[in-house]
Tab-separated table of C-alpha atoms in Angstrom:
chain	number	residue	atom	x	y	z
A	117	MET	CA	-32.835	18.015	44.621
A	118	ARG	CA	-31.233	19.756	47.583
A	119	LYS	CA	-28.925	17.630	49.671
A	120	SER	CA	-30.169	16.922	53.210
A	121	ARG	CA	-28.631	19.061	55.957
A	122	PHE	CA	-28.575	16.008	58.264
A	123	THR	CA	-25.993	13.264	57.987
A	124	GLU	CA	-26.837	9.610	58.559
A	125	GLU	CA	-25.179	9.748	61.973
A	126	GLN	CA	-27.300	12.727	63.020
A	127	ILE	CA	-30.495	11.059	61.787
A	128	ILE	CA	-29.764	7.919	63.803
A	129	LYS	CA	-29.149	10.051	66.922
A	130	VAL	CA	-32.549	11.708	66.432
A	131	LEU	CA	-34.199	8.299	66.113
A	132	LYS	CA	-32.423	7.126	69.286
A	133	GLU	CA	-33.896	10.098	71.158
A	134	HIS	CA	-37.337	8.963	70.017
A	135	ALA	CA	-36.574	5.429	71.182
A	136	ALA	CA	-35.543	6.868	74.578
A	137	GLY	CA	-39.049	8.258	75.079
A	138	MET	CA	-39.236	11.698	73.431
A	139	SER	CA	-42.355	12.184	71.344
A	140	ALA	CA	-42.218	12.641	67.602
A	141	SER	CA	-43.809	16.121	67.715
A	142	ASP	CA	-41.238	17.328	70.255
A	143	LEU	CA	-38.379	15.944	68.111
A	144	CYS	CA	-39.741	17.618	64.993
A	145	ARG	CA	-40.074	20.962	66.789
A	146	LYS	CA	-36.610	20.592	68.365
A	147	HIS	CA	-34.762	19.799	65.102
A	148	GLY	CA	-36.956	21.831	62.742
A	149	ILE	CA	-38.263	19.002	60.578
A	150	SER	CA	-41.713	17.947	59.430
A	151	ASP	CA	-43.608	14.906	60.631
A	152	ALA	CA	-43.348	13.339	57.134
A	153	THR	CA	-39.553	13.694	57.184
A	154	PHE	CA	-39.336	12.069	60.615
A	155	TYR	CA	-41.386	9.045	59.569
A	156	LYS	CA	-39.334	8.644	56.379
A	157	TRP	CA	-36.202	8.596	58.503
A	158	ARG	CA	-37.690	5.994	60.821
A	159	SER	CA	-38.761	3.726	57.910
A	160	ARG	CA	-35.302	3.847	56.430
A	161	TYR	CA	-32.947	4.021	59.396
A	162	GLY	CA	-35.044	2.548	62.196
A	163	GLY	CA	-33.091	0.058	64.335
A	164	MET	CA	-29.735	0.886	62.719
A	165	GLU	CA	-26.517	1.831	64.432
A	166	ILE	CA	-24.141	4.527	63.261
A	167	SER	CA	-21.698	1.911	61.920
A	168	ASP	CA	-24.515	0.330	59.913
A	169	ALA	CA	-25.364	3.693	58.394
A	170	ARG	CA	-21.771	4.256	57.372
A	171	LYS	CA	-21.662	0.843	55.697
A	172	LEU	CA	-24.931	1.603	53.903
A	173	LYS	CA	-23.582	4.912	52.711
A	174	ALA	CA	-20.409	3.227	51.405
A	175	LEU	CA	-22.456	0.573	49.601
A	176	GLU	CA	-24.660	3.212	48.008
A	177	GLU	CA	-21.603	5.167	46.856
A	178	GLU	CA	-20.002	2.030	45.415
A	179	ASN	CA	-23.255	1.106	43.704
A	180	ARG	CA	-23.457	4.575	42.186
A	181	LYS	CA	-19.911	4.287	40.843
A	182	LEU	CA	-20.607	0.832	39.402
A	183	LYS	CA	-23.725	2.092	37.655
A	184	LYS	CA	-21.752	4.987	36.238
A	185	LEU	CA	-18.979	2.668	35.002
A	186	LEU	CA	-21.502	0.305	33.444
A	187	ALA	CA	-23.274	3.153	31.683
A	188	GLU	CA	-19.958	4.548	30.419
A	189	SER	CA	-18.759	1.140	29.200
A	190	MET	CA	-22.036	0.540	27.355
A	191	LEU	CA	-21.766	3.985	25.787
A	192	ASP	CA	-18.139	3.326	24.816
A	193	ALA	CA	-19.072	-0.001	23.228
A	194	SER	CA	-21.851	1.554	21.151
A	195	THR	CA	-19.603	4.471	20.190
A	196	LEU	CA	-16.840	2.137	19.045
A	197	LYS	CA	-19.300	0.174	16.902
A	198	GLU	CA	-20.398	3.362	15.166
A	199	MET	CA	-16.846	4.678	14.942
A	200	LEU	CA	-15.077	1.623	13.539
A	201	GLY	CA	-16.097	1.690	9.900
A	202	LYS	CA	-12.534	0.548	9.357
A	203	LYS	CA	-9.563	-0.084	11.587
A	204	LEU	CA	-8.040	3.023	13.146
A	205	LEU	CA	-4.440	2.285	12.220
A	206	THR	CA	-3.052	5.769	11.619
A	207	PRO	CA	-2.974	8.869	13.848
A	208	SER	CA	-5.010	10.844	11.299
A	209	LEU	CA	-7.856	8.315	11.424
A	210	ARG	CA	-7.763	8.336	15.215
A	211	ARG	CA	-7.887	12.116	15.298
A	212	ARG	CA	-11.001	12.050	13.139
A	213	ALA	CA	-12.556	9.470	15.436
A	214	VAL	CA	-11.821	11.601	18.519
A	215	THR	CA	-13.332	14.683	16.883
A	216	TRP	CA	-16.429	12.705	15.910
A	217	ALA	CA	-16.868	11.334	19.452
A	218	MET	CA	-16.563	14.836	20.925
A	219	ASP	CA	-19.000	16.419	18.454
A	220	GLU	CA	-21.580	13.647	18.117
A	221	LYS	CA	-21.467	11.879	21.490
A	222	GLY	CA	-20.466	14.687	23.825
A	223	TYR	CA	-17.244	13.015	24.977
A	224	SER	CA	-14.518	14.974	26.667
A	225	GLN	CA	-11.229	15.147	24.803
A	226	ARG	CA	-9.375	13.009	27.323
A	227	ARG	CA	-12.059	10.319	27.402
A	228	ALA	CA	-12.365	10.184	23.597
A	229	CYS	CA	-8.569	9.876	23.254
A	230	ARG	CA	-8.508	7.065	25.801
A	231	LEU	CA	-11.278	5.301	23.905
A	232	VAL	CA	-9.326	5.151	20.598
A	233	GLY	CA	-5.882	4.733	22.191
A	234	LEU	CA	-4.481	8.155	21.285
A	235	GLN	CA	-2.478	10.473	23.495
A	236	PRO	CA	-4.206	13.868	24.004
A	237	LYS	CA	-1.001	15.708	23.060
A	238	THR	CA	-0.921	13.754	19.809
A	239	TYR	CA	-4.509	14.795	19.108
A	240	ARG	CA	-3.713	18.450	19.798
A	241	TYR	CA	-0.558	18.395	17.657
A	242	ALA	CA	-0.804	20.791	14.704
A	243	SER	CA	1.224	19.685	11.669
A	244	THR	CA	3.624	22.190	10.114
A	245	ARG	CA	4.007	20.249	6.856
A	246	PRO	CA	3.287	22.146	3.633
A	247	ASP	CA	0.242	21.124	1.634
A	248	ASP	CA	2.292	19.824	-1.345
A	249	GLY	CA	-0.699	20.384	-3.611
A	250	PRO	CA	1.242	20.856	-6.897
A	251	LEU	CA	3.465	17.867	-6.093
A	252	ARG	CA	0.454	15.656	-5.369
A	253	ALA	CA	-1.197	16.776	-8.616
A	254	ARG	CA	1.948	16.016	-10.631
A	255	LEU	CA	2.317	12.622	-8.961
A	256	LYS	CA	-1.309	11.726	-9.776
A	257	GLU	CA	-0.838	12.887	-13.363
A	258	LEU	CA	2.226	10.682	-13.827
A	259	ALA	CA	0.450	7.741	-12.187
A	260	SER	CA	-2.480	8.130	-14.585
A	261	GLN	CA	-0.071	8.099	-17.532
A	262	ARG	CA	1.988	5.185	-16.163
A	263	ARG	CA	-0.654	3.034	-14.513
A	264	ARG	CA	1.704	0.121	-13.775
A	265	PHE	CA	4.524	2.179	-12.236
A	266	GLY	CA	5.183	2.020	-8.510
A	267	TYR	CA	6.346	4.910	-6.335
A	268	ARG	CA	10.067	4.306	-6.981
A	269	ARG	CA	9.748	4.560	-10.752
A	270	LEU	CA	7.405	7.540	-10.427
A	271	GLY	CA	10.087	9.154	-8.250
A	272	LEU	CA	12.602	8.671	-11.074
A	273	LEU	CA	10.232	10.405	-13.489
A	274	LEU	CA	9.803	13.301	-11.040
A	275	ALA	CA	13.583	13.561	-10.648
A	276	ARG	CA	13.930	13.889	-14.421
A	277	GLN	CA	11.627	16.890	-14.247
A	278	GLY	CA	13.771	18.475	-11.542
A	279	VAL	CA	11.567	17.452	-8.598
A	280	ARG	CA	13.684	15.583	-6.066
A	281	ILE	CA	12.021	14.520	-2.828
A	282	ASN	CA	12.833	12.147	-0.003
A	283	ARG	CA	11.894	8.516	-0.622
A	284	LYS	CA	9.834	8.329	2.570
A	285	LYS	CA	7.888	11.468	1.715
A	286	LEU	CA	7.288	10.175	-1.804
A	287	TYR	CA	5.937	6.912	-0.420
A	288	ARG	CA	3.695	8.776	2.061
A	289	LEU	CA	2.173	10.942	-0.669
A	290	TYR	CA	1.843	7.889	-2.915
A	291	LYS	CA	-0.120	6.044	-0.216
A	292	GLU	CA	-2.240	9.051	0.788
A	293	GLU	CA	-3.316	9.582	-2.832
A	294	ARG	CA	-4.160	5.857	-3.079
A	295	LEU	CA	-1.978	5.236	-6.125
A	296	THR	CA	-0.876	1.750	-5.071
A	297	VAL	CA	-0.585	-0.622	-8.028
A	298	ARG	CA	-2.535	-3.853	-7.727
A	299	LYS	CA	-0.311	-6.875	-8.141
A	300	ARG	CA	-1.261	-9.106	-11.026
A	301	GLY	CA	-1.063	-12.810	-10.375
A	302	GLY	CA	1.905	-14.527	-8.844
A	303	ARG	CA	4.437	-17.098	-9.732
A	304	LYS	CA	5.958	-20.117	-8.113
A	305	ARG	CA	9.478	-19.582	-6.960
A	306	ALA	CA	12.048	-22.336	-7.142
A	307	LEU	CA	13.749	-23.379	-3.928
A	308	GLY	CA	17.454	-23.835	-3.447
A	309	THR	CA	20.528	-21.767	-4.204
A	310	ARG	CA	20.805	-19.570	-7.276
A	311	ALA	CA	23.792	-18.188	-9.121
A	312	PRO	CA	23.498	-14.688	-10.633
A	313	ILE	CA	23.328	-14.506	-14.424
A	314	ALA	CA	26.558	-13.232	-15.968
A	315	ILE	CA	26.147	-9.744	-17.426
A	316	PRO	CA	27.899	-8.952	-20.735
A	317	GLN	CA	30.585	-6.265	-20.721
A	318	ASP	CA	29.312	-4.290	-23.719
A	319	GLN	CA	26.419	-4.020	-26.128
A	320	ASN	CA	26.009	-6.497	-28.987
A	321	LEU	CA	27.834	-9.176	-27.028
A	322	ARG	CA	24.673	-11.116	-26.211
A	323	TRP	CA	21.088	-10.851	-27.407
A	324	SER	CA	18.102	-12.760	-26.036
A	325	LEU	CA	15.125	-14.039	-28.048
A	326	ASP	CA	11.702	-15.295	-27.040
A	327	PHE	CA	8.028	-15.372	-28.045
A	328	VAL	CA	4.994	-13.845	-26.328
A	329	MET	CA	1.414	-14.776	-27.212
A	330	ASP	CA	-1.748	-12.637	-27.033
A	331	THR	CA	-5.171	-12.418	-28.693
A	332	LEU	CA	-7.111	-9.833	-30.702
A	333	SER	CA	-10.585	-8.672	-29.663
A	334	SER	CA	-11.992	-11.166	-32.166
A	335	GLY	CA	-10.287	-14.017	-30.316
A	336	ARG	CA	-7.648	-14.617	-32.972
A	337	ARG	CA	-4.229	-15.336	-31.536
A	338	PHE	CA	-1.014	-13.592	-32.521
A	339	ARG	CA	2.607	-13.870	-31.462
A	340	VAL	CA	5.266	-11.302	-30.656
A	341	LEU	CA	8.966	-12.008	-31.251
A	342	THR	CA	10.925	-10.143	-28.561
A	343	LEU	CA	14.623	-9.325	-28.912
A	344	VAL	CA	16.655	-7.714	-26.093
A	345	ASP	CA	20.282	-6.651	-25.699
A	346	ASP	CA	21.317	-8.132	-22.342
A	347	PHE	CA	23.796	-5.353	-21.544
A	348	THR	CA	21.876	-2.168	-22.378
A	349	ARG	CA	18.411	-3.773	-21.810
A	350	GLU	CA	17.316	-2.188	-25.114
A	351	CYS	CA	14.441	-3.797	-26.934
A	352	LEU	CA	15.862	-4.230	-30.420
A	353	GLY	CA	12.647	-5.445	-32.002
A	354	LEU	CA	9.060	-6.517	-31.425
A	355	VAL	CA	7.734	-8.435	-34.414
A	356	VAL	CA	3.953	-8.990	-34.369
A	357	ASP	CA	2.209	-11.532	-36.611
A	358	THR	CA	-0.104	-14.513	-36.499
A	359	SER	CA	2.676	-16.815	-37.699
A	360	LEU	CA	6.415	-16.398	-37.175
A	361	THR	CA	8.418	-19.125	-38.873
A	362	ALA	CA	12.147	-19.713	-38.671
A	363	LEU	CA	12.660	-18.007	-42.037
A	364	ARG	CA	10.755	-14.956	-40.766
A	365	VAL	CA	12.922	-14.893	-37.646
A	366	VAL	CA	16.066	-15.017	-39.799
A	367	ARG	CA	14.775	-12.165	-41.980
A	368	GLU	CA	13.898	-9.954	-38.979
A	369	LEU	CA	17.254	-10.614	-37.320
A	370	GLY	CA	19.048	-9.750	-40.541
A	371	GLN	CA	17.285	-6.382	-40.775
A	372	ILE	CA	18.223	-5.518	-37.174
A	373	ILE	CA	21.851	-6.576	-37.739
A	374	GLU	CA	22.086	-4.275	-40.793
A	375	SER	CA	21.304	-1.237	-38.646
A	376	ARG	CA	22.930	-2.235	-35.359
A	377	GLY	CA	25.700	-4.699	-36.071
A	378	CYS	CA	26.218	-8.398	-35.519
A	379	PRO	CA	26.019	-9.869	-31.995
A	380	ARG	CA	28.551	-12.314	-30.648
A	381	MET	CA	25.948	-14.612	-29.067
A	382	ILE	CA	22.180	-15.109	-29.168
A	383	VAL	CA	20.346	-16.904	-26.355
A	384	SER	CA	16.968	-18.614	-26.807
A	385	ASP	CA	14.911	-21.558	-25.660
A	386	ASN	CA	14.531	-24.818	-27.573
A	387	GLY	CA	11.460	-23.859	-29.612
A	388	THR	CA	11.134	-25.321	-33.096
A	389	GLU	CA	11.600	-21.883	-34.691
A	390	PHE	CA	15.025	-21.558	-33.051
A	391	THR	CA	16.266	-25.112	-33.588
A	392	SER	CA	15.415	-25.341	-37.286
A	393	ASN	CA	17.936	-25.851	-40.089
A	394	ALA	CA	17.339	-22.309	-41.319
A	395	ILE	CA	18.512	-20.835	-38.001
A	396	LEU	CA	21.488	-23.197	-37.780
A	397	ALA	CA	22.632	-22.389	-41.327
A	398	TRP	CA	22.195	-18.638	-40.799
A	399	GLN	CA	24.161	-18.445	-37.544
A	400	GLU	CA	26.974	-20.564	-38.989
A	401	GLU	CA	27.143	-18.301	-42.039
A	402	LEU	CA	27.480	-15.149	-39.892
A	403	GLY	CA	29.646	-16.774	-37.233
A	404	ILE	CA	27.199	-16.066	-34.423
A	405	GLU	CA	27.257	-18.353	-31.408
A	406	TRP	CA	23.741	-19.584	-30.577
A	407	HIS	CA	23.158	-20.763	-27.004
A	408	TYR	CA	20.114	-22.841	-26.044
A	409	ILE	CA	18.984	-22.805	-22.433
A	410	ALA	CA	18.198	-26.038	-20.591
A	411	PRO	CA	14.648	-27.332	-21.177
A	412	GLY	CA	12.245	-26.137	-18.488
A	413	LYS	CA	14.687	-23.487	-17.174
A	414	PRO	CA	13.337	-20.135	-18.451
A	415	MET	CA	15.348	-18.119	-15.927
A	416	GLN	CA	18.507	-19.094	-17.785
A	417	ASN	CA	17.146	-16.560	-20.265
A	418	GLY	CA	16.140	-14.185	-17.470
A	419	PHE	CA	16.705	-10.844	-19.226
A	420	VAL	CA	14.163	-11.426	-21.967
A	421	GLU	CA	11.796	-13.179	-19.536
A	422	SER	CA	11.845	-10.062	-17.343
A	423	PHE	CA	11.243	-7.902	-20.392
A	424	ASN	CA	8.315	-10.117	-21.436
A	425	GLY	CA	6.735	-9.550	-18.025
A	426	ARG	CA	6.991	-5.756	-18.437
A	427	LEU	CA	5.600	-5.993	-21.974
A	428	ARG	CA	2.587	-7.984	-20.867
A	429	ASP	CA	1.940	-5.956	-17.721
A	430	GLU	CA	2.346	-2.460	-19.184
A	431	CYS	CA	1.175	-2.966	-22.771
A	432	LEU	CA	-0.609	-6.201	-23.661
A	433	ASN	CA	-2.816	-6.248	-20.550
A	434	GLU	CA	-3.628	-2.541	-20.920
A	435	HIS	CA	-4.968	-2.620	-24.488
A	436	LEU	CA	-7.609	-4.443	-26.483
A	437	PHE	CA	-6.362	-4.840	-30.060
A	438	ALA	CA	-8.942	-4.726	-32.849
A	439	ASN	CA	-6.592	-5.986	-35.583
A	440	LEU	CA	-2.947	-6.749	-36.307
A	441	ASN	CA	-2.159	-3.279	-37.653
A	442	GLU	CA	-3.397	-1.656	-34.466
A	443	ALA	CA	-1.444	-4.166	-32.376
A	444	ARG	CA	1.753	-3.486	-34.361
A	445	GLN	CA	1.345	0.284	-33.969
A	446	ILE	CA	0.638	0.244	-30.215
A	447	ILE	CA	3.349	-2.312	-29.439
A	448	GLU	CA	5.946	-0.410	-31.495
A	449	GLU	CA	5.038	2.862	-29.724
A	450	TRP	CA	5.484	1.091	-26.410
A	451	ARG	CA	8.889	-0.254	-27.524
A	452	ILE	CA	10.110	3.249	-28.394
A	453	ASP	CA	8.819	4.587	-25.085
A	454	TYR	CA	10.468	1.682	-23.242
A	455	ASN	CA	13.846	2.449	-24.816
A	456	THR	CA	13.754	6.248	-24.579
A	457	ASN	CA	11.471	7.325	-21.706
A	458	ARG	CA	10.935	4.484	-19.221
A	459	PRO	CA	13.518	4.497	-16.385
A	460	HIS	CA	15.102	1.123	-15.712
A	461	THR	CA	15.926	0.362	-12.082
A	462	SER	CA	18.731	-2.049	-12.929
A	463	LEU	CA	20.377	0.754	-14.945
A	464	ASN	CA	20.420	3.175	-11.974
A	465	GLY	CA	17.298	4.960	-13.205
A	466	LEU	CA	18.528	5.531	-16.768
A	467	THR	CA	16.603	4.533	-19.842
A	468	PRO	CA	18.181	1.825	-22.037
A	469	THR	CA	19.015	4.427	-24.696
A	470	GLU	CA	20.627	6.765	-22.152
A	471	PHE	CA	22.599	3.871	-20.714
A	472	ALA	CA	23.810	2.800	-24.167
A	473	THR	CA	24.909	6.327	-25.184
A	474	ARG	CA	26.328	7.601	-21.882
A	475	PRO	CA	29.912	8.923	-22.104
A	476	ASN	CA	31.355	6.662	-19.333
A	477	ARG	CA	29.820	3.458	-20.663
A	478	GLY	CA	32.268	1.090	-19.063
A	479	GLN	CA	31.978	2.162	-15.430
A	480	THR	CA	29.109	0.743	-13.414
A	481	GLN	CA	25.879	-1.096	-13.723
A	482	ASN	CA	24.001	-1.912	-10.497
A	483	GLY	CA	27.032	-0.558	-8.660
A	484	LEU	CA	29.348	-3.244	-10.128
A	485	SER	CA	32.442	-2.534	-12.158
A	486	LEU	CA	32.022	-3.632	-15.729
């Protein structure tokens, strides 16, 4: 619709001429308007002053702006409801939301950016990062092989293969590929001060013993005797059976001692298998010191307790054992992999076997002089 060539002030002046006595036909001929236009003016502006017309014009303009703001706010609210399938926490998600609003809703770039809280220059920024396709593929492959490894341990595996990347970049790729490991359960943590466990100065100075229980697919229970060297973190043995008596423990320890040598001390809890006469007679015969932790204080035997957690998380919880032979085979394969391939964070990324056979064995562990 074409805008009128008469302002409100001019219209009121025309109407005042009519009020002064000039006929409507003469006014229409004088100003070049039709009779219908004149009578519309009179119905709308009759009896008004110029100041009243200006106020009316301002009110109409304000009303138009309010209607526009209301319409835009309602549109923004509906757009946000459609847009927010999930929270827009990262710049990449906000960029996608801005693009969607521009393509689907006809928003301008500036308005769409303001809607999602993103700076226009951030939206227009073009990343110069490489695609990292081969690195992402290798990271996903390692994560599929080591399902319970986090990004730090996966980074150690990549470093072994000659791929060294920044920790922050590794974490970003790890999160973008959605490889985050779900935490299993939780544990109550004791309050109060703690003293660090003393670390032995060499291998075969202290071994730790404990039992782990699991079940076969048939529901039958079995036990695993775990034996760890506290210095090298090597798993010296995993004995699987439905019953492990004190005599069986003595026999298994004797076989390990024949190939590895005799330890100076063995640490265990107060289970009946470890406090029996057979164990006491055997350790006195070989001159091995046997230390029992305080009842109800498993963290006094923290090295083997930590190992038991890795065993359950990475092996026992990952497999369903049909029979004892299958359980023995899978658990023994995991033990070999644990000693030779799995990087240990407390050993500065080395495997227990690498740590035990390194040339400068007496230097550092966890950055501490040994």
